[in-house]
Amino acid sequence: MTEPQIVFIGAGNMARALISGMRQQGIAGPNIQVHAPSNLHRGALAEEFGVRSCPAQAEKLPENSVVIYAAKPKQMPAVLKEWRDSLRSASALFVSVAAGISSAQITTLLGEETPVVRAMPNTPAQIGAGATSLFATATVSANQCDTVQQIFAGVGKVFWLHDEALMDTATALAGSGPAYVLLFLEALEDAAVLQGLDRVTARALALQTVLGTAQMAAANSASPSELRHQVTSPGGTTAAGLAVWEEQLRPLAQRALAAAAERGRILSQLLKTTA
């Protein structure tokens, strides 16, 4: 079976991560093309991965192409108006990694018959350890879902959602989650430094602790709650520290995810008013 032409609109970090994953899966460089205003960015991708570097403007596409929108969300209305005819004539599958933009908004710009997949990978995709949430509209075929699965499995684990309303929550969790974890690492490091530990050692200990614990949890069938109880002796040091965390951690996590999800909904509404 002939590989589809994969067309990137945008040449930023996420495009680079996905292209790297595709090339590692054996997708030929000439079957991937990158459209972006910056000749420097798309030229760097062409040099590193052997993909085709193309100007930002729309062009005729091969039949059944896969077009991945990896540019800024606010640019989508203008960009899709330019690409609409090319996408329609090629019966292209459109994949959006733009946060907060619904499939209904996309099909309003491209046409109701356009197959659309929304994708929300997170930044660990850059090292092949990403978590990507996916939602497909009813016009996306099983074969097209398989193609999208292959693309994003190249940069980590893939999670399909059957309710688009949950994309904002998935984005708030996995899309924004790396920043939460990094803030937690900062806080642990700073707290240890205040207790007298040197910063280099504090950072290394915090990083290895979070990394090792995540790997342990991923390799274990027990829930995080069960694992936590296994390492918490009554009256011990861990119990003393957890007592402080329990005062505010759960409410903070709930408020953080709610705030991030609500921001996604607001961004979607803002796009409606500017489109």
C-alpha angles and dihedrals in degrees: 000000000000114000114243119246107255113211123194121201101199132029104217133121096291092050089050093050093050093046090050090052092048093050090050088053089056100257106153118248094231088058090064123069129183124208117193139137093239112080088190094059098042091040090056090052091049092051095046100041106020094242125146117267113214136176118259096256123099121263139181111286132209116255115280095012121169112230116197116197107210100156129102116302094231090058094055100092093054094041095048093049087059094045098040098097093045091051094048096047091051095045084232127186110234119213118188125198091177112123119234098012112120127218089243090059090048095049090048086061098039105028133271092264093060113110107232132189121187114210131186112188119173130226097266083073083084089073097034094261100102132136113219125191115204135192125183127199120230091261093064112101126223090250091052090051088052090052092051090046090054093048096052096036085066090070101038141297124345128216121189118210121204095197117058090203087073094060092087090054093046089050092049090051107038102014095051094024097092089062090052091051092047091051089051090051090050091050094049091047094049092046091052091049090052087055090056104266116135114252097242093054093041092053094046092048093048093047096047092045093054093042094047094045092050090050091048092050092047091051094047129079091210119097121252088252092055093047091049092054090049091061097040115089114195110258093007133124094268092052090051092053094044091053088064094044092050091058093072114354100092096046089046092052091049092049093046094052092043091051093048093046092048090051089055090054091048092051089052091053091048090055090054091056095047100040 
